[in-house]
Amino acid sequence: MKAQRQTAILEIVQAQDIGSQEELRSLLEARGHTVTQATLSRDVRELGLMKARDPRGGSWYRVPGTGAAAPSPSLEQLLPALVLSVDGVGTMVVMRTTAGSANTVAMAVDRQQFDDVLGTIAGDDTILLVVRSDRARRAVMARLREAAGIV
């Protein structure tokens, strides 16, 4: 439920300019997500959404990684809300995310500059990490699972 709601928030904010939480709450309700103001505030904070000023006036919520004024949320902020699973084999790690979240999560992984991660490739809901060795894969997977709260 939370992951679906947060995915809907990301989709809404990416699709149009949202100037207030009340406006966002109304659009969420139109999609079938009834949410309190406190829950919506917590979701906005967990997703790292930030209001960015528009040169034409006004300010709008922006998704991490989009635009010059975008925030850079940490793995610990993003992973619990957006990552569904972390698995791997050999020198590859595969992360499954909520729909539309893979790019945001991959950018956060890239910003961490893991020594053993050679690179990331993101689709819509899947991320492939290529690592240096099988041992490195196990260490990276453990760190990502811990940050995501996956046991």
PDB file of C-alpha atoms in Angstrom:
ATOM      1  CA  MET A   1       0.000   0.000   0.000  1.00  0.00           C
ATOM      2  CA  LYS A   2       2.734   2.481   0.995  1.00  0.00           C
ATOM      3  CA  ALA A   3       4.910   1.562  -1.991  1.00  0.00           C
ATOM      4  CA  GLN A   4       1.947   1.924  -4.361  1.00  0.00           C
ATOM      5  CA  ARG A   5       1.029   5.287  -2.851  1.00  0.00           C
ATOM      6  CA  GLN A   6       4.604   6.560  -3.074  1.00  0.00           C
ATOM      7  CA  THR A   7       4.870   5.358  -6.657  1.00  0.00           C
ATOM      8  CA  ALA A   8       1.683   7.295  -7.439  1.00  0.00           C
ATOM      9  CA  ILE A   9       3.195  10.393  -5.789  1.00  0.00           C
ATOM     10  CA  LEU A  10       6.302  10.108  -7.960  1.00  0.00           C
ATOM     11  CA  GLU A  11       4.201   9.633 -11.100  1.00  0.00           C
ATOM     12  CA  ILE A  12       2.027  12.658 -10.312  1.00  0.00           C
ATOM     13  CA  VAL A  13       4.947  14.950  -9.511  1.00  0.00           C
ATOM     14  CA  GLN A  14       6.778  13.873 -12.669  1.00  0.00           C
ATOM     15  CA  ALA A  15       3.712  14.408 -14.861  1.00  0.00           C
ATOM     16  CA  GLN A  16       2.667  17.883 -13.731  1.00  0.00           C
ATOM     17  CA  ASP A  17       3.566  20.879 -11.602  1.00  0.00           C
ATOM     18  CA  ILE A  18       2.287  20.389  -8.063  1.00  0.00           C
ATOM     19  CA  GLY A  19       2.483  23.441  -5.841  1.00  0.00           C
ATOM     20  CA  SER A  20       1.029  22.190  -2.569  1.00  0.00           C
ATOM     21  CA  GLN A  21       0.522  19.042  -0.556  1.00  0.00           C
ATOM     22  CA  GLU A  22      -3.216  19.670  -0.627  1.00  0.00           C
ATOM     23  CA  GLU A  23      -3.157  19.622  -4.429  1.00  0.00           C
ATOM     24  CA  LEU A  24      -1.094  16.419  -4.334  1.00  0.00           C
ATOM     25  CA  ARG A  25      -3.466  14.865  -1.797  1.00  0.00           C
ATOM     26  CA  SER A  26      -6.437  15.628  -4.042  1.00  0.00           C
ATOM     27  CA  LEU A  27      -4.762  14.013  -7.060  1.00  0.00           C
ATOM     28  CA  LEU A  28      -3.861  10.961  -4.968  1.00  0.00           C
ATOM     29  CA  GLU A  29      -7.483  10.606  -3.891  1.00  0.00           C
ATOM     30  CA  ALA A  30      -8.531  10.713  -7.546  1.00  0.00           C
ATOM     31  CA  ARG A  31      -6.282   7.663  -8.034  1.00  0.00           C
ATOM     32  CA  GLY A  32      -7.865   5.848  -5.095  1.00  0.00           C
ATOM     33  CA  HIS A  33      -5.277   6.672  -2.402  1.00  0.00           C
ATOM     34  CA  THR A  34      -6.929   8.277   0.614  1.00  0.00           C
ATOM     35  CA  VAL A  35      -4.162   9.786   2.746  1.00  0.00           C
ATOM     36  CA  THR A  36      -3.905  12.048   5.786  1.00  0.00           C
ATOM     37  CA  GLN A  37      -1.834  15.227   5.739  1.00  0.00           C
ATOM     38  CA  ALA A  38       0.660  13.692   8.185  1.00  0.00           C
ATOM     39  CA  THR A  39       1.136  10.582   6.033  1.00  0.00           C
ATOM     40  CA  LEU A  40       1.546  12.661   2.888  1.00  0.00           C
ATOM     41  CA  SER A  41       4.148  14.866   4.586  1.00  0.00           C
ATOM     42  CA  ARG A  42       6.044  11.750   5.664  1.00  0.00           C
ATOM     43  CA  ASP A  43       5.882  10.330   2.107  1.00  0.00           C
ATOM     44  CA  VAL A  44       7.172  13.603   0.624  1.00  0.00           C
ATOM     45  CA  ARG A  45      10.057  13.595   3.105  1.00  0.00           C
ATOM     46  CA  GLU A  46      10.904   9.893   2.566  1.00  0.00           C
ATOM     47  CA  LEU A  47      10.921  10.332  -1.207  1.00  0.00           C
ATOM     48  CA  GLY A  48      13.190  13.353  -0.874  1.00  0.00           C
ATOM     49  CA  LEU A  49      10.814  15.592  -2.816  1.00  0.00           C
ATOM     50  CA  MET A  50      11.783  19.216  -2.749  1.00  0.00           C
ATOM     51  CA  LYS A  51      10.100  22.378  -3.890  1.00  0.00           C
ATOM     52  CA  ALA A  52      12.037  23.987  -6.723  1.00  0.00           C
ATOM     53  CA  ARG A  53      11.507  27.556  -7.874  1.00  0.00           C
ATOM     54  CA  ASP A  54      10.330  28.106 -11.406  1.00  0.00           C
ATOM     55  CA  PRO A  55      11.866  31.073 -13.297  1.00  0.00           C
ATOM     56  CA  ARG A  56       8.312  32.054 -14.318  1.00  0.00           C
ATOM     57  CA  GLY A  57       7.275  32.269 -10.679  1.00  0.00           C
ATOM     58  CA  GLY A  58       5.912  29.759  -8.234  1.00  0.00           C
ATOM     59  CA  SER A  59       7.494  26.651  -6.812  1.00  0.00           C
ATOM     60  CA  TRP A  60       6.755  23.028  -7.521  1.00  0.00           C
ATOM     61  CA  TYR A  61       7.590  19.651  -6.051  1.00  0.00           C
ATOM     62  CA  ARG A  62      10.370  17.895  -7.932  1.00  0.00           C
ATOM     63  CA  VAL A  63      11.473  14.259  -7.953  1.00  0.00           C
ATOM     64  CA  PRO A  64      15.059  13.515  -6.901  1.00  0.00           C
ATOM     65  CA  GLY A  65      17.435  13.597  -9.831  1.00  0.00           C
ATOM     66  CA  THR A  66      15.308  15.808 -12.095  1.00  0.00           C
ATOM     67  CA  GLY A  67      16.429  19.354 -12.666  1.00  0.00           C
ATOM     68  CA  ALA A  68      19.200  21.538 -11.294  1.00  0.00           C
ATOM     69  CA  ALA A  69      17.542  22.131  -7.934  1.00  0.00           C
ATOM     70  CA  ALA A  70      16.844  18.473  -7.299  1.00  0.00           C
ATOM     71  CA  PRO A  71      17.758  17.041  -3.892  1.00  0.00           C
ATOM     72  CA  SER A  72      20.064  14.071  -3.457  1.00  0.00           C
ATOM     73  CA  PRO A  73      18.371  11.697  -1.032  1.00  0.00           C
ATOM     74  CA  SER A  74      20.521   8.984   0.502  1.00  0.00           C
ATOM     75  CA  LEU A  75      20.137   5.261  -0.034  1.00  0.00           C
ATOM     76  CA  GLU A  76      18.777   4.992   3.487  1.00  0.00           C
ATOM     77  CA  GLN A  77      15.969   7.402   2.570  1.00  0.00           C
ATOM     78  CA  LEU A  78      15.053   5.880  -0.791  1.00  0.00           C
ATOM     79  CA  LEU A  79      15.564   2.148  -0.487  1.00  0.00           C
ATOM     80  CA  PRO A  80      12.997   1.299   2.212  1.00  0.00           C
ATOM     81  CA  ALA A  81      10.261   3.024   0.226  1.00  0.00           C
ATOM     82  CA  LEU A  82      11.204   2.016  -3.312  1.00  0.00           C
ATOM     83  CA  VAL A  83      13.153  -1.281  -3.339  1.00  0.00           C
ATOM     84  CA  LEU A  84      11.223  -4.549  -3.348  1.00  0.00           C
ATOM     85  CA  SER A  85      14.058  -7.074  -3.672  1.00  0.00           C
ATOM     86  CA  VAL A  86      17.816  -7.458  -4.073  1.00  0.00           C
ATOM     87  CA  ASP A  87      19.244 -10.615  -5.617  1.00  0.00           C
ATOM     88  CA  GLY A  88      22.279 -11.585  -7.618  1.00  0.00           C
ATOM     89  CA  VAL A  89      24.623 -14.109  -9.118  1.00  0.00           C
ATOM     90  CA  GLY A  90      28.287 -14.010 -10.086  1.00  0.00           C
ATOM     91  CA  THR A  91      29.234 -10.378 -10.638  1.00  0.00           C
ATOM     92  CA  MET A  92      25.685  -9.062 -11.097  1.00  0.00           C
ATOM     93  CA  VAL A  93      23.154  -7.660  -8.640  1.00  0.00           C
ATOM     94  CA  VAL A  94      19.516  -7.194  -9.649  1.00  0.00           C
ATOM     95  CA  MET A  95      17.302  -4.812  -7.701  1.00  0.00           C
ATOM     96  CA  ARG A  96      13.527  -4.723  -8.219  1.00  0.00           C
ATOM     97  CA  THR A  97      11.829  -1.432  -7.418  1.00  0.00           C
ATOM     98  CA  THR A  98       8.351  -0.012  -7.453  1.00  0.00           C
ATOM     99  CA  ALA A  99       7.190   0.983 -10.938  1.00  0.00           C
ATOM    100  CA  GLY A 100       9.030   4.009 -12.291  1.00  0.00           C
ATOM    101  CA  SER A 101      11.555   4.149  -9.440  1.00  0.00           C
ATOM    102  CA  ALA A 102      14.569   2.329 -10.873  1.00  0.00           C
ATOM    103  CA  ASN A 103      16.288   5.409 -12.291  1.00  0.00           C
ATOM    104  CA  THR A 104      15.980   7.335  -9.029  1.00  0.00           C
ATOM    105  CA  VAL A 105      17.386   4.425  -7.013  1.00  0.00           C
ATOM    106  CA  ALA A 106      20.184   3.757  -9.532  1.00  0.00           C
ATOM    107  CA  MET A 107      21.254   7.404  -9.337  1.00  0.00           C
ATOM    108  CA  ALA A 108      21.398   7.147  -5.536  1.00  0.00           C
ATOM    109  CA  VAL A 109      23.538   3.992  -5.841  1.00  0.00           C
ATOM    110  CA  ASP A 110      25.817   5.791  -8.317  1.00  0.00           C
ATOM    111  CA  ARG A 111      26.203   8.738  -5.924  1.00  0.00           C
ATOM    112  CA  GLN A 112      27.380   6.340  -3.201  1.00  0.00           C
ATOM    113  CA  GLN A 113      30.401   5.524  -5.358  1.00  0.00           C
ATOM    114  CA  PHE A 114      30.767   1.933  -4.174  1.00  0.00           C
ATOM    115  CA  ASP A 115      34.372   0.900  -4.890  1.00  0.00           C
ATOM    116  CA  ASP A 116      33.264  -2.497  -6.171  1.00  0.00           C
ATOM    117  CA  VAL A 117      30.354  -1.368  -8.369  1.00  0.00           C
ATOM    118  CA  LEU A 118      31.515  -0.934 -11.950  1.00  0.00           C
ATOM    119  CA  GLY A 119      28.209   0.497 -13.148  1.00  0.00           C
ATOM    120  CA  THR A 120      24.425   0.482 -13.041  1.00  0.00           C
ATOM    121  CA  ILE A 121      21.753   0.136 -15.713  1.00  0.00           C
ATOM    122  CA  ALA A 122      18.178   1.113 -14.858  1.00  0.00           C
ATOM    123  CA  GLY A 123      14.928   0.223 -16.535  1.00  0.00           C
ATOM    124  CA  ASP A 124      11.495   1.146 -15.226  1.00  0.00           C
ATOM    125  CA  ASP A 125      11.415  -1.154 -12.211  1.00  0.00           C
ATOM    126  CA  THR A 126      14.689  -3.093 -12.441  1.00  0.00           C
ATOM    127  CA  ILE A 127      18.327  -2.141 -11.866  1.00  0.00           C
ATOM    128  CA  LEU A 128      21.367  -4.161 -12.891  1.00  0.00           C
ATOM    129  CA  LEU A 129      24.588  -3.512 -10.977  1.00  0.00           C
ATOM    130  CA  VAL A 130      27.807  -5.000 -12.302  1.00  0.00           C
ATOM    131  CA  VAL A 131      30.393  -5.570  -9.567  1.00  0.00           C
ATOM    132  CA  ARG A 132      34.073  -6.593  -9.529  1.00  0.00           C
ATOM    133  CA  SER A 133      33.760 -10.080  -8.038  1.00  0.00           C
ATOM    134  CA  ASP A 134      31.472 -12.633  -6.442  1.00  0.00           C
ATOM    135  CA  ARG A 135      32.756 -11.561  -3.014  1.00  0.00           C
ATOM    136  CA  ALA A 136      32.031  -7.907  -3.846  1.00  0.00           C
ATOM    137  CA  ARG A 137      28.512  -8.881  -4.969  1.00  0.00           C
ATOM    138  CA  ARG A 138      27.781 -10.454  -1.588  1.00  0.00           C
ATOM    139  CA  ALA A 139      29.027  -7.340   0.252  1.00  0.00           C
ATOM    140  CA  VAL A 140      27.092  -4.931  -1.975  1.00  0.00           C
ATOM    141  CA  MET A 141      23.935  -7.025  -1.688  1.00  0.00           C
ATOM    142  CA  ALA A 142      24.230  -7.098   2.109  1.00  0.00           C
ATOM    143  CA  ARG A 143      24.608  -3.320   2.271  1.00  0.00           C
ATOM    144  CA  LEU A 144      21.681  -2.696  -0.106  1.00  0.00           C
ATOM    145  CA  ARG A 145      19.420  -5.170   1.696  1.00  0.00           C
ATOM    146  CA  GLU A 146      20.235  -3.594   5.042  1.00  0.00           C
ATOM    147  CA  ALA A 147      19.523  -0.084   3.731  1.00  0.00           C
ATOM    148  CA  ALA A 148      16.238  -1.312   2.197  1.00  0.00           C
ATOM    149  CA  GLY A 149      15.184  -3.157   5.338  1.00  0.00           C
ATOM    150  CA  ILE A 150      15.047  -6.472   3.468  1.00  0.00           C
ATOM    151  CA  VAL A 151      15.932  -9.502   5.565  1.00  0.00           C
TER     152      VAL A 151
END
